[in-house]
């Protein structure tokens, strides 16, 4: 028996590894050079049953017959050029019979031989078609892994069918000894499948992205699970979860760094991901940085690998998932120790006790206003800085919160609020919005059906604030970003004392108020928050870019232990030569 060896090209290695882990044993190959990395990797591996067929059209029909008889997925591999086009009749047959056939066949249009454009296939040829990258770094490898998992899983999902994997090559025919390295395998579970064990003594974080209001039963199921497993439920306002172990995560995760004293204690080893796109950048960035295993729970059953650690996808209802695992925990005698969530809660409380006196800014406005928003209101936030500012501070649990995080565009915040207000005319609707987003969508305010239950909180500092905050790339430009990156100077009235927002809104029958200081804002706030008004109300808050930037930076530096360590580290860097620092690192790494 010949020794096992495999292709050096990483995308081919990932394909072969995942075929094995997903149980695909049968492979029908046709001769060629562009598919050489896959063919050589499988032909001497005893796991696979490899069959040869010169005619690709015949090979595809052979795969149909084999898949129908065995009930198992069958893989096809051919070279480039017109060879892959000969798969079409057989794959069309597989599509309409729902047979799990996996067909694997850059520089398109650059006069390279055997390089046809296979990126788009007919609707009734494959359930999904993926184009793998030539892997140059770990980001490429993660992307490639996810695509291959997606294609293989799709071949057996909802009755199954053919899928297409487009595998490019750089014609590196180097072979490495031994079996193919194991690549991450993602599993999908349906409600009828037995669910895997979570195991005891795991630090579990449930992350909920943007989500519609939970039913009482669904929220209770999450609460029961969180109690049973001592899990932390990290939310932002758009998560709309208010059950047990809820933690508004932005303030905490914005201050958690790998050098923080709390890093190891709070680090999860399992993240259960729910909901859609989250605008809570600090929390999502933190969960990506900890490299924890991730389970995704969603009715869509799609592979959403936000934190680069996805291993399991549960295509089921949220309530069913958490009920089943809460029951498992009870049966196995899992007794919550009330340790993990308590540590998160204590760290959050310590940060909130050290909140500084913020300057008059979007974040100060959020801090002063969040606790005063009337109960059962609906809040809408413009993307990024408006949402980010309010995610630091708690609202009443009865308040529903929304943001256009789906497309994540500057447009539409006012229009979305207006549509929501029309749907619930007896509910007070608030929208928090910056000047660029406000003027972008202000034509919606001229609608003849504009509602009196709308309150617009306009934070106007004359620029696109998000692009010059301390954590933004634009901040490093030291003012060069203002004219174009931040659009400074747009929407300014001819007279510096006038307001375009005031002129427009008053002409449309809005009640207009403005505030340029903390005192003015607090004086205007009661009238702005009133539930009794015959017209919509706008409160325009004139802040400055410097104050907004200062407030944004201050809320990221509340962990004094980390701040002191960073100051010491920076001080050492300023006085110790780089060569000496490198030598010290080398010595320490050897110990």
Coordinates of C-alpha atoms in Angstrom, one line a residue:
X1 CA 0.0 0.0 0.0
X2 CA 1.3 3.4 -0.9
X3 CA 2.0 5.9 1.8
X4 CA -0.7 8.6 2.3
X5 CA 0.2 12.0 0.9
X6 CA -1.7 15.1 0.1
X7 CA -1.6 18.3 -1.9
X8 CA 0.1 21.3 -0.5
X9 CA -2.6 23.7 -1.7
X10 CA -4.7 24.6 1.3
X11 CA -8.1 25.0 -0.3
X12 CA -7.8 21.5 -1.7
X13 CA -6.8 20.2 1.8
X14 CA -9.8 21.9 3.4
X15 CA -12.1 20.3 0.8
X16 CA -10.7 16.8 1.4
X17 CA -10.7 17.2 5.2
X18 CA -14.4 18.3 5.3
X19 CA -15.5 15.6 2.9
X20 CA -14.2 13.0 5.3
X21 CA -15.7 14.7 8.4
X22 CA -19.1 15.0 6.8
X23 CA -19.0 11.3 5.8
X24 CA -18.6 11.7 2.0
X25 CA -16.8 8.5 1.0
X26 CA -17.7 8.0 -2.6
X27 CA -15.9 10.1 -5.2
X28 CA -16.0 9.8 -9.0
X29 CA -13.1 11.6 -10.6
X30 CA -12.3 12.5 -14.2
X31 CA -8.7 13.0 -15.5
X32 CA -7.1 16.4 -15.6
X33 CA -4.5 18.8 -14.2
X34 CA -6.5 21.5 -12.5
X35 CA -8.2 19.0 -10.2
X36 CA -5.0 17.2 -9.4
X37 CA -4.6 18.5 -5.8
X38 CA -7.9 16.9 -4.8
X39 CA -7.5 13.7 -6.8
X40 CA -4.0 12.9 -5.5
X41 CA -5.1 13.7 -1.9
X42 CA -8.0 11.2 -2.0
X43 CA -6.7 8.4 -4.2
X44 CA -4.3 6.8 -1.6
X45 CA -6.5 7.7 1.4
X46 CA -8.2 4.4 2.6
X47 CA -11.2 6.4 3.8
X48 CA -12.4 7.2 0.3
X49 CA -13.8 5.0 -2.4
X50 CA -12.5 6.5 -5.6
X51 CA -13.9 5.7 -9.1
X52 CA -12.6 6.9 -12.4
X53 CA -14.7 8.0 -15.4
X54 CA -13.2 9.8 -18.4
X55 CA -16.6 11.2 -19.7
X56 CA -17.8 13.9 -17.2
X57 CA -21.4 13.6 -18.5
X58 CA -21.4 9.9 -17.7
X59 CA -19.7 10.6 -14.3
X60 CA -22.5 12.9 -13.2
X61 CA -25.1 10.3 -14.1
X62 CA -23.0 7.6 -12.3
X63 CA -23.1 9.9 -9.2
X64 CA -26.9 10.1 -9.5
X65 CA -27.2 6.3 -9.5
X66 CA -24.8 5.9 -6.6
X67 CA -26.5 8.6 -4.5
X68 CA -30.0 7.2 -5.2
X69 CA -29.0 3.6 -4.2
X70 CA -26.9 4.4 -1.2
X71 CA -28.8 7.5 0.1
X72 CA -25.4 9.1 0.7
X73 CA -23.7 12.1 -0.8
X74 CA -21.4 11.4 -3.8
X75 CA -18.6 13.8 -4.8
X76 CA -17.5 14.6 -8.4
X77 CA -14.2 16.1 -9.5
X78 CA -13.1 17.1 -12.9
X79 CA -10.6 19.5 -14.6
X80 CA -11.4 23.0 -15.9
X81 CA -12.3 24.0 -19.4
X82 CA -15.5 22.5 -20.9
X83 CA -15.2 19.4 -18.7
X84 CA -17.4 20.9 -16.0
X85 CA -20.0 21.9 -18.6
X86 CA -20.6 18.2 -19.2
X87 CA -21.8 17.8 -15.6
X88 CA -25.0 19.9 -16.4
X89 CA -27.4 17.2 -17.6
X90 CA -26.6 14.9 -14.7
X91 CA -26.7 17.7 -12.1
X92 CA -30.1 18.8 -13.5
X93 CA -31.3 15.2 -12.9
X94 CA -30.0 15.3 -9.4
X95 CA -31.7 18.7 -8.7
X96 CA -35.2 17.5 -9.6
X97 CA -34.7 14.2 -7.8
X98 CA -33.1 15.9 -4.7
X99 CA -30.0 13.6 -5.0
X100 CA -26.9 14.7 -2.9
X101 CA -24.3 15.1 -5.5
X102 CA -21.3 17.4 -4.8
X103 CA -19.6 18.7 -8.0
X104 CA -16.2 20.2 -7.7
X105 CA -14.6 21.5 -10.8
X106 CA -9.5 33.3 -11.1
X107 CA -8.0 35.0 -13.2
X108 CA -11.1 34.6 -15.3
X109 CA -10.9 36.4 -18.7
X110 CA -7.1 36.8 -18.5
X111 CA -6.4 34.4 -21.5
X112 CA -5.4 31.6 -19.2
X113 CA -6.2 28.1 -20.6
X114 CA -8.8 25.9 -18.9
X115 CA -10.2 28.9 -17.0
X116 CA -13.9 29.3 -17.8
X117 CA -16.3 31.4 -15.7
X118 CA -18.1 28.9 -13.5
X119 CA -19.3 31.3 -10.9
X120 CA -22.9 31.3 -12.0
X121 CA -24.9 28.1 -12.7
X122 CA -28.5 27.6 -13.8
X123 CA -31.2 27.7 -11.1
X124 CA -32.0 24.0 -11.5
X125 CA -28.4 22.7 -11.5
X126 CA -27.2 23.3 -8.0
X127 CA -28.8 24.3 -4.7
X128 CA -25.7 26.4 -3.9
X129 CA -22.6 27.2 -5.8
X130 CA -19.5 28.5 -4.0
X131 CA -16.2 29.9 -5.3
X132 CA -13.3 29.0 -3.1
X133 CA -10.4 31.4 -2.8
X134 CA -6.7 30.7 -3.4
X135 CA -5.6 30.8 0.3
X136 CA -3.0 33.4 1.1
X137 CA -3.6 33.9 4.8
X138 CA -5.8 32.8 7.7
X139 CA -8.7 35.0 6.7
X140 CA -8.8 33.3 3.4
X141 CA -8.6 29.9 5.1
X142 CA -11.6 30.7 7.4
X143 CA -13.6 31.9 4.4
X144 CA -12.7 28.8 2.4
X145 CA -13.6 26.5 5.3
X146 CA -17.0 28.2 5.7
X147 CA -17.9 27.9 2.0
X148 CA -17.0 24.2 1.9
X149 CA -19.0 23.4 5.0
X150 CA -21.9 25.3 3.6
X151 CA -21.9 23.5 0.3
X152 CA -21.6 20.0 1.8
X153 CA -24.3 20.7 4.4
X154 CA -26.7 22.0 1.7
X155 CA -26.4 18.8 -0.2
X156 CA -28.4 16.9 2.5
X157 CA -30.6 19.8 3.8
X158 CA -34.4 19.9 3.3
X159 CA -34.4 16.7 1.2
X160 CA -31.0 17.4 -0.4
X161 CA -29.8 18.0 -3.9
X162 CA -26.7 18.8 -6.0
X163 CA -24.2 21.5 -5.0
X164 CA -21.2 23.0 -6.8
X165 CA -17.7 23.8 -5.4
X166 CA -15.5 25.8 -7.7
X167 CA -11.9 25.0 -6.6
X168 CA -9.2 27.2 -8.2
X169 CA -5.6 26.0 -8.3
X170 CA -2.2 27.8 -8.6
X171 CA -0.8 24.6 -10.2
X172 CA 1.4 23.9 -7.1
X173 CA 1.8 20.2 -7.5
X174 CA 3.9 19.9 -4.3
X175 CA 2.8 16.9 -2.2
X176 CA 3.1 16.7 1.6
X177 CA 3.4 13.4 3.5
X178 CA 0.8 12.0 5.8
X179 CA -3.0 12.5 6.0
X180 CA -4.7 15.8 5.2
X181 CA -4.7 18.2 8.2
X182 CA -8.1 18.4 9.9
X183 CA -10.1 21.5 9.0
X184 CA -12.9 22.8 11.2
X185 CA -16.2 20.9 10.6
X186 CA -19.5 22.7 11.1
X187 CA -22.6 20.5 11.9
X188 CA -26.2 21.4 11.3
X189 CA -28.9 20.1 13.6
X190 CA -32.6 19.9 12.9
X191 CA -35.4 19.6 15.6
X192 CA -35.7 15.9 14.9
X193 CA -31.9 15.3 15.5
X194 CA -30.4 14.4 18.9
X195 CA -28.7 17.6 20.2
X196 CA -25.1 17.4 21.3
X197 CA -24.2 17.7 25.0
X198 CA -23.1 21.1 26.3
X199 CA -21.2 19.6 29.2
X200 CA -20.9 21.0 32.7
X201 CA -18.6 23.7 34.0
X202 CA -18.5 25.7 30.8
X203 CA -18.5 29.5 30.7
X204 CA -21.4 30.3 28.4
X205 CA -22.3 33.6 26.8
X206 CA -25.5 34.0 24.9
X207 CA -25.2 36.8 22.4
X208 CA -28.4 38.2 20.9
X209 CA -28.1 40.5 17.9
X210 CA -31.0 42.6 16.5
X211 CA -34.2 40.8 17.4
X212 CA -37.9 41.4 17.3
X213 CA -39.7 41.4 20.7
X214 CA -39.6 38.0 22.2
X215 CA -42.8 36.2 23.2
X216 CA -43.1 35.6 27.0
X217 CA -42.6 31.9 26.4
X218 CA -39.4 32.4 24.4
X219 CA -37.9 34.9 26.8
X220 CA -38.7 32.5 29.7
X221 CA -37.0 29.6 28.0
X222 CA -33.8 31.7 27.6
X223 CA -34.1 32.8 31.3
X224 CA -34.5 29.1 32.4
X225 CA -31.4 28.1 30.4
X226 CA -29.4 31.1 31.7
X227 CA -30.3 30.1 35.3
X228 CA -29.5 26.4 34.8
X229 CA -26.1 27.0 33.2
X230 CA -25.2 30.3 34.9
X231 CA -24.9 31.9 31.4
X232 CA -24.5 35.5 30.6
X233 CA -26.9 37.0 28.0
X234 CA -25.0 39.9 26.3
X235 CA -27.4 42.3 24.6
X236 CA -27.7 45.7 23.1
X237 CA -30.9 47.7 22.9
X238 CA -32.0 46.2 19.6
X239 CA -31.8 42.7 21.1
X240 CA -35.1 43.4 22.9
X241 CA -34.4 40.7 25.6
X242 CA -35.2 41.5 29.2
X243 CA -35.1 38.1 30.9
X244 CA -32.7 36.7 33.5
X245 CA -28.9 37.3 33.4
X246 CA -29.3 40.1 30.8
X247 CA -26.3 42.4 30.6
X248 CA -26.1 45.5 28.4
X249 CA -22.7 44.6 27.0
X250 CA -21.2 47.7 25.4
X251 CA -19.7 49.4 28.5
X252 CA -18.1 46.1 29.7
X253 CA -16.7 44.9 26.5
X254 CA -15.5 48.3 25.5
X255 CA -13.2 48.2 28.5
X256 CA -12.2 44.5 28.3
X257 CA -8.7 43.9 26.8
X258 CA -6.4 41.0 26.7
X259 CA -4.3 42.9 29.3
X260 CA -7.2 43.4 31.6
X261 CA -7.2 41.7 35.0
X262 CA -10.7 40.4 34.3
X263 CA -9.9 39.0 30.8
X264 CA -9.4 35.3 31.9
X265 CA -12.2 35.2 34.4
X266 CA -14.8 36.6 32.0
X267 CA -13.6 34.8 28.9
X268 CA -16.3 32.4 27.6
X269 CA -15.5 29.0 26.1
X270 CA -18.9 28.7 24.4
X271 CA -20.9 31.4 22.7
X272 CA -24.5 30.8 21.7
X273 CA -25.4 33.2 18.9
X274 CA -28.9 34.4 18.1
X275 CA -30.6 37.3 16.3
X276 CA -29.4 39.2 13.3
X277 CA -26.7 41.9 12.6
X278 CA -25.7 43.7 15.8
X279 CA -24.6 47.3 15.9
X280 CA -22.9 46.7 19.2
X281 CA -19.3 46.7 17.8
X282 CA -17.5 46.5 21.2
X283 CA -19.3 43.3 22.1
X284 CA -19.0 41.6 18.7
X285 CA -15.3 42.5 18.5
X286 CA -14.7 41.1 22.0
X287 CA -16.5 37.8 21.2
X288 CA -14.4 37.5 18.0
X289 CA -11.2 38.2 19.9
X290 CA -11.7 35.4 22.6
X291 CA -11.8 32.7 19.9
X292 CA -14.5 30.7 21.7
X293 CA -16.5 27.9 20.1
X294 CA -19.8 29.2 18.7
X295 CA -23.2 27.7 18.3
X296 CA -25.8 29.4 16.1
X297 CA -29.5 29.1 16.8
X298 CA -31.9 30.3 14.0
X299 CA -34.8 29.1 12.1
X300 CA -33.0 30.0 8.8
X301 CA -30.4 27.4 9.6
X302 CA -27.7 29.3 7.7
X303 CA -24.0 29.4 8.5
X304 CA -23.5 32.8 10.2
X305 CA -19.9 32.8 11.4
X306 CA -19.7 36.3 13.0
X307 CA -17.0 35.3 15.5
X308 CA -15.0 32.9 13.4
X309 CA -15.6 30.0 15.8
X310 CA -18.8 28.4 14.4
X311 CA -19.0 24.6 14.9
X312 CA -22.8 24.0 15.2
X313 CA -25.9 25.4 13.6
X314 CA -29.3 24.6 15.1
X315 CA -32.1 25.1 12.5
X316 CA -34.9 25.3 15.0
X317 CA -37.1 27.7 17.1
X318 CA -35.3 29.6 19.9
X319 CA -37.8 28.4 22.5
X320 CA -37.4 24.8 21.6
X321 CA -33.6 25.0 21.7
X322 CA -33.4 26.5 25.1
X323 CA -36.2 24.4 26.6
X324 CA -34.4 21.2 25.5
X325 CA -31.1 22.2 27.0
X326 CA -32.6 23.5 30.2
X327 CA -34.3 20.1 30.5
X328 CA -31.0 18.4 29.8
X329 CA -29.3 20.4 32.5
X330 CA -32.0 19.5 35.0
X331 CA -31.9 15.8 34.1
X332 CA -28.1 15.7 34.5
X333 CA -28.2 17.5 37.8
X334 CA -26.4 20.6 36.6
X335 CA -26.6 23.0 39.6
X336 CA -25.8 26.6 38.8
X337 CA -23.0 28.0 40.9
X338 CA -23.9 31.6 40.3
X339 CA -20.3 32.5 39.6
X340 CA -19.9 33.4 36.0
X341 CA -22.8 35.8 35.5
X342 CA -22.0 37.4 38.9
X343 CA -18.4 38.1 37.8
X344 CA -19.7 39.9 34.6
X345 CA -22.3 41.8 36.6
X346 CA -19.7 42.9 39.3
X347 CA -17.3 44.1 36.6
X348 CA -20.1 46.0 34.9
X349 CA -21.1 47.6 38.2
X350 CA -17.5 48.6 39.0
X351 CA -17.2 50.4 35.6
X352 CA -20.6 52.2 36.1
X353 CA -19.4 53.4 39.6
X354 CA -16.4 55.0 37.9
X355 CA -18.3 56.8 35.1
X356 CA -16.8 60.3 34.7
X357 CA -18.6 63.6 34.3
X358 CA -18.9 63.6 30.5
X359 CA -18.9 66.8 28.5
X360 CA -22.0 68.0 26.7
X361 CA -22.1 65.4 24.0
X362 CA -24.2 62.6 22.4
X363 CA -23.1 60.2 25.1
X364 CA -23.9 62.6 27.9
X365 CA -27.3 63.2 26.4
X366 CA -27.9 59.4 26.3
X367 CA -26.8 59.1 29.9
X368 CA -29.2 61.8 31.1
X369 CA -32.2 60.8 28.9
X370 CA -32.2 57.0 28.9
X371 CA -33.7 56.7 32.4
X372 CA -36.3 59.3 31.6
X373 CA -37.8 57.9 28.4
X374 CA -41.5 57.1 29.1
X375 CA -42.5 53.5 29.7
X376 CA -43.8 51.4 26.7
X377 CA -42.3 53.9 24.2
X378 CA -40.6 52.7 21.0
X379 CA -37.0 53.9 20.3
X380 CA -35.4 54.1 16.9
X381 CA -31.7 54.8 16.6
X382 CA -29.7 55.9 13.5
X383 CA -26.8 53.6 12.8
X384 CA -23.4 53.6 14.5
X385 CA -22.8 56.6 16.7
X386 CA -26.4 57.2 17.8
X387 CA -27.0 53.6 18.7
X388 CA -23.5 53.2 20.2
X389 CA -24.0 56.2 22.5
X390 CA -27.2 54.8 23.9
X391 CA -26.0 51.2 24.2
X392 CA -24.0 52.3 27.2
X393 CA -27.0 53.1 29.3
X394 CA -30.1 51.1 30.3
X395 CA -33.7 51.9 29.3
X396 CA -36.9 50.8 30.9
X397 CA -37.6 47.1 30.1
X398 CA -40.9 48.0 28.6
X399 CA -39.3 50.0 25.8
X400 CA -38.9 48.4 22.4
X401 CA -35.8 49.4 20.4
X402 CA -35.0 49.2 16.7
X403 CA -32.2 50.3 14.3
X404 CA -31.6 49.8 10.6
X405 CA -28.7 47.4 11.1
X406 CA -29.8 45.2 8.2
X407 CA -28.4 47.3 5.4
X408 CA -26.5 49.5 7.9
X409 CA -26.9 52.6 5.8
X410 CA -27.1 56.3 6.7
X411 CA -30.5 56.6 5.0
X412 CA -33.9 55.8 6.3
X413 CA -33.9 56.3 10.1
X414 CA -36.6 59.0 10.1
X415 CA -38.7 57.1 7.5
X416 CA -38.5 53.9 9.5
X417 CA -39.6 55.7 12.7
X418 CA -42.5 57.3 10.7
X419 CA -43.7 53.9 9.5
X420 CA -43.6 52.5 13.0
X421 CA -45.5 55.5 14.4
X422 CA -48.2 54.9 11.7
X423 CA -48.5 51.3 12.8
X424 CA -48.9 52.2 16.5
X425 CA -50.5 55.7 16.6
X426 CA -51.1 55.6 20.4
X427 CA -47.4 54.8 21.2
X428 CA -44.8 57.4 21.7
X429 CA -42.0 57.1 19.2
X430 CA -38.4 58.5 19.7
X431 CA -35.6 58.6 17.1
X432 CA -32.1 59.5 18.0
X433 CA -30.2 60.7 15.0
X434 CA -27.1 62.7 13.9
X435 CA -27.0 65.6 11.6
X436 CA -25.9 63.9 8.4
X437 CA -28.5 61.1 8.8
X438 CA -31.2 63.6 9.6
X439 CA -30.7 65.8 6.6
X440 CA -30.3 62.7 4.3
X441 CA -33.8 61.5 5.2
X442 CA -35.6 64.8 6.1
X443 CA -37.9 64.7 3.1
X444 CA -39.9 62.1 5.0
X445 CA -40.9 64.8 7.5
X446 CA -43.0 66.4 4.8
X447 CA -45.4 63.5 4.6
X448 CA -49.0 64.7 5.0
X449 CA -49.7 61.9 7.5
X450 CA -46.9 62.9 9.9
X451 CA -47.8 61.8 13.4
X452 CA -47.9 63.9 16.7
X453 CA -46.5 60.8 18.5
X454 CA -43.0 61.3 17.0
X455 CA -40.1 62.8 19.0
X456 CA -36.8 63.6 17.1
X457 CA -33.6 63.9 19.1
X458 CA -31.1 65.5 16.7
X459 CA -27.5 65.6 17.9
X460 CA -25.8 68.1 15.6
X461 CA -22.1 68.7 15.7
X462 CA -21.7 69.6 12.1
X463 CA -19.8 66.5 11.0
X464 CA -20.1 62.7 10.5
X465 CA -19.1 62.0 14.1
X466 CA -18.5 58.3 13.8
X467 CA -15.5 58.8 11.5
X468 CA -13.5 60.9 13.9
X469 CA -14.1 59.1 17.2
X470 CA -10.9 57.9 19.0
X471 CA -11.5 54.3 17.9
X472 CA -12.0 55.3 14.3
X473 CA -9.3 55.2 11.6
X474 CA -10.2 58.8 10.7
X475 CA -9.2 60.0 14.1
X476 CA -5.5 59.2 13.2
X477 CA -5.6 61.7 10.4
X478 CA -5.5 64.6 12.9
X479 CA -8.1 66.8 11.3
X480 CA -7.3 65.9 7.7
X481 CA -10.5 63.7 7.7
X482 CA -12.9 66.6 8.4
X483 CA -13.7 68.0 5.0
X484 CA -14.4 64.8 3.1
X485 CA -14.3 61.7 5.4
X486 CA -16.6 63.5 7.9
X487 CA -18.3 65.9 5.5
X488 CA -17.7 68.9 7.7
X489 CA -19.5 72.1 6.6
X490 CA -22.5 70.5 5.0
X491 CA -26.1 71.6 6.0
X492 CA -25.0 75.0 7.5
X493 CA -27.3 77.9 7.3
X494 CA -26.1 81.2 5.7
X495 CA -26.4 82.8 9.2
X496 CA -24.4 81.0 11.9
X497 CA -27.3 81.6 14.4
X498 CA -29.9 80.0 12.2
X499 CA -30.8 76.3 11.9
X500 CA -31.8 74.5 8.8
X501 CA -33.5 71.9 10.8
X502 CA -35.6 74.6 12.6
X503 CA -36.6 76.3 9.4
X504 CA -37.7 73.0 7.8
X505 CA -39.4 71.5 10.8
X506 CA -41.3 74.6 11.8
X507 CA -42.5 75.1 8.3
X508 CA -44.0 71.6 8.5
X509 CA -45.8 72.3 11.8
X510 CA -43.3 70.6 14.1
X511 CA -42.6 72.0 17.6
X512 CA -38.9 72.9 17.6
X513 CA -36.6 73.3 20.5
X514 CA -32.8 73.5 20.8
X515 CA -30.1 73.2 23.4
X516 CA -26.4 74.2 23.3
X517 CA -25.4 73.3 26.9
X518 CA -26.2 70.9 29.6
X519 CA -28.4 73.3 31.5
X520 CA -30.4 74.2 28.3
X521 CA -30.8 70.5 27.5
X522 CA -32.1 69.6 31.0
X523 CA -34.5 72.5 30.9
X524 CA -36.0 71.4 27.5
X525 CA -36.1 67.7 28.3
X526 CA -39.5 67.5 30.2
X527 CA -41.3 69.2 27.3
X528 CA -39.6 67.0 24.8
X529 CA -40.6 63.9 26.7
X530 CA -44.2 64.8 27.2
X531 CA -46.8 62.3 26.1
X532 CA -49.3 65.1 25.4
X533 CA -48.7 67.1 22.2
X534 CA -50.7 68.2 19.2
X535 CA -47.7 68.0 16.9
X536 CA -44.4 66.1 16.5
X537 CA -41.5 67.6 18.4
X538 CA -37.8 68.0 17.5
X539 CA -35.0 68.8 20.0
X540 CA -31.8 69.8 18.2
X541 CA -28.8 69.5 20.4
X542 CA -25.7 71.5 19.3
X543 CA -22.6 69.7 20.4
X544 CA -19.0 70.0 19.3
X545 CA -16.9 67.4 17.6
X546 CA -14.2 67.7 20.3
X547 CA -16.6 67.1 23.2
X548 CA -18.2 64.2 21.4
X549 CA -14.8 62.6 20.7
X550 CA -13.7 63.2 24.3
X551 CA -16.8 61.5 25.7
X552 CA -16.3 58.6 23.4
X553 CA -12.8 58.0 24.5
X554 CA -13.5 58.5 28.2
X555 CA -16.0 55.6 28.3
X556 CA -13.3 53.2 26.9
X557 CA -10.9 54.0 29.7
X558 CA -12.8 53.1 32.9
X559 CA -10.8 50.0 33.9
X560 CA -8.1 51.8 35.9
X561 CA -6.0 48.6 36.3
X562 CA -5.7 48.2 32.6
X563 CA -5.2 52.0 32.0
X564 CA -2.3 52.1 34.6
X565 CA -0.6 49.0 33.0
X566 CA -0.9 50.7 29.6
X567 CA 0.5 53.9 30.8
X568 CA 3.5 52.0 32.3
X569 CA 4.0 50.1 29.1
X570 CA 3.9 53.2 27.0
X571 CA 6.4 54.9 29.4
X572 CA 8.8 52.0 29.1
X573 CA 8.5 52.1 25.3
X574 CA 9.4 55.8 25.3
X575 CA 12.7 55.3 27.3
X576 CA 13.9 51.7 26.4
X577 CA 15.3 51.2 22.9
X578 CA 13.4 48.9 20.6
X579 CA 16.4 46.5 20.3
X580 CA 16.4 45.9 24.0
X581 CA 12.7 45.3 24.1
X582 CA 13.0 42.7 21.3
X583 CA 15.8 41.0 23.2
X584 CA 13.7 40.9 26.4
X585 CA 10.8 39.4 24.5
X586 CA 13.0 36.7 23.0
X587 CA 14.4 35.7 26.4
X588 CA 11.0 35.6 28.0
X589 CA 9.5 33.5 25.2
X590 CA 12.1 30.8 25.8
X591 CA 11.1 30.3 29.4

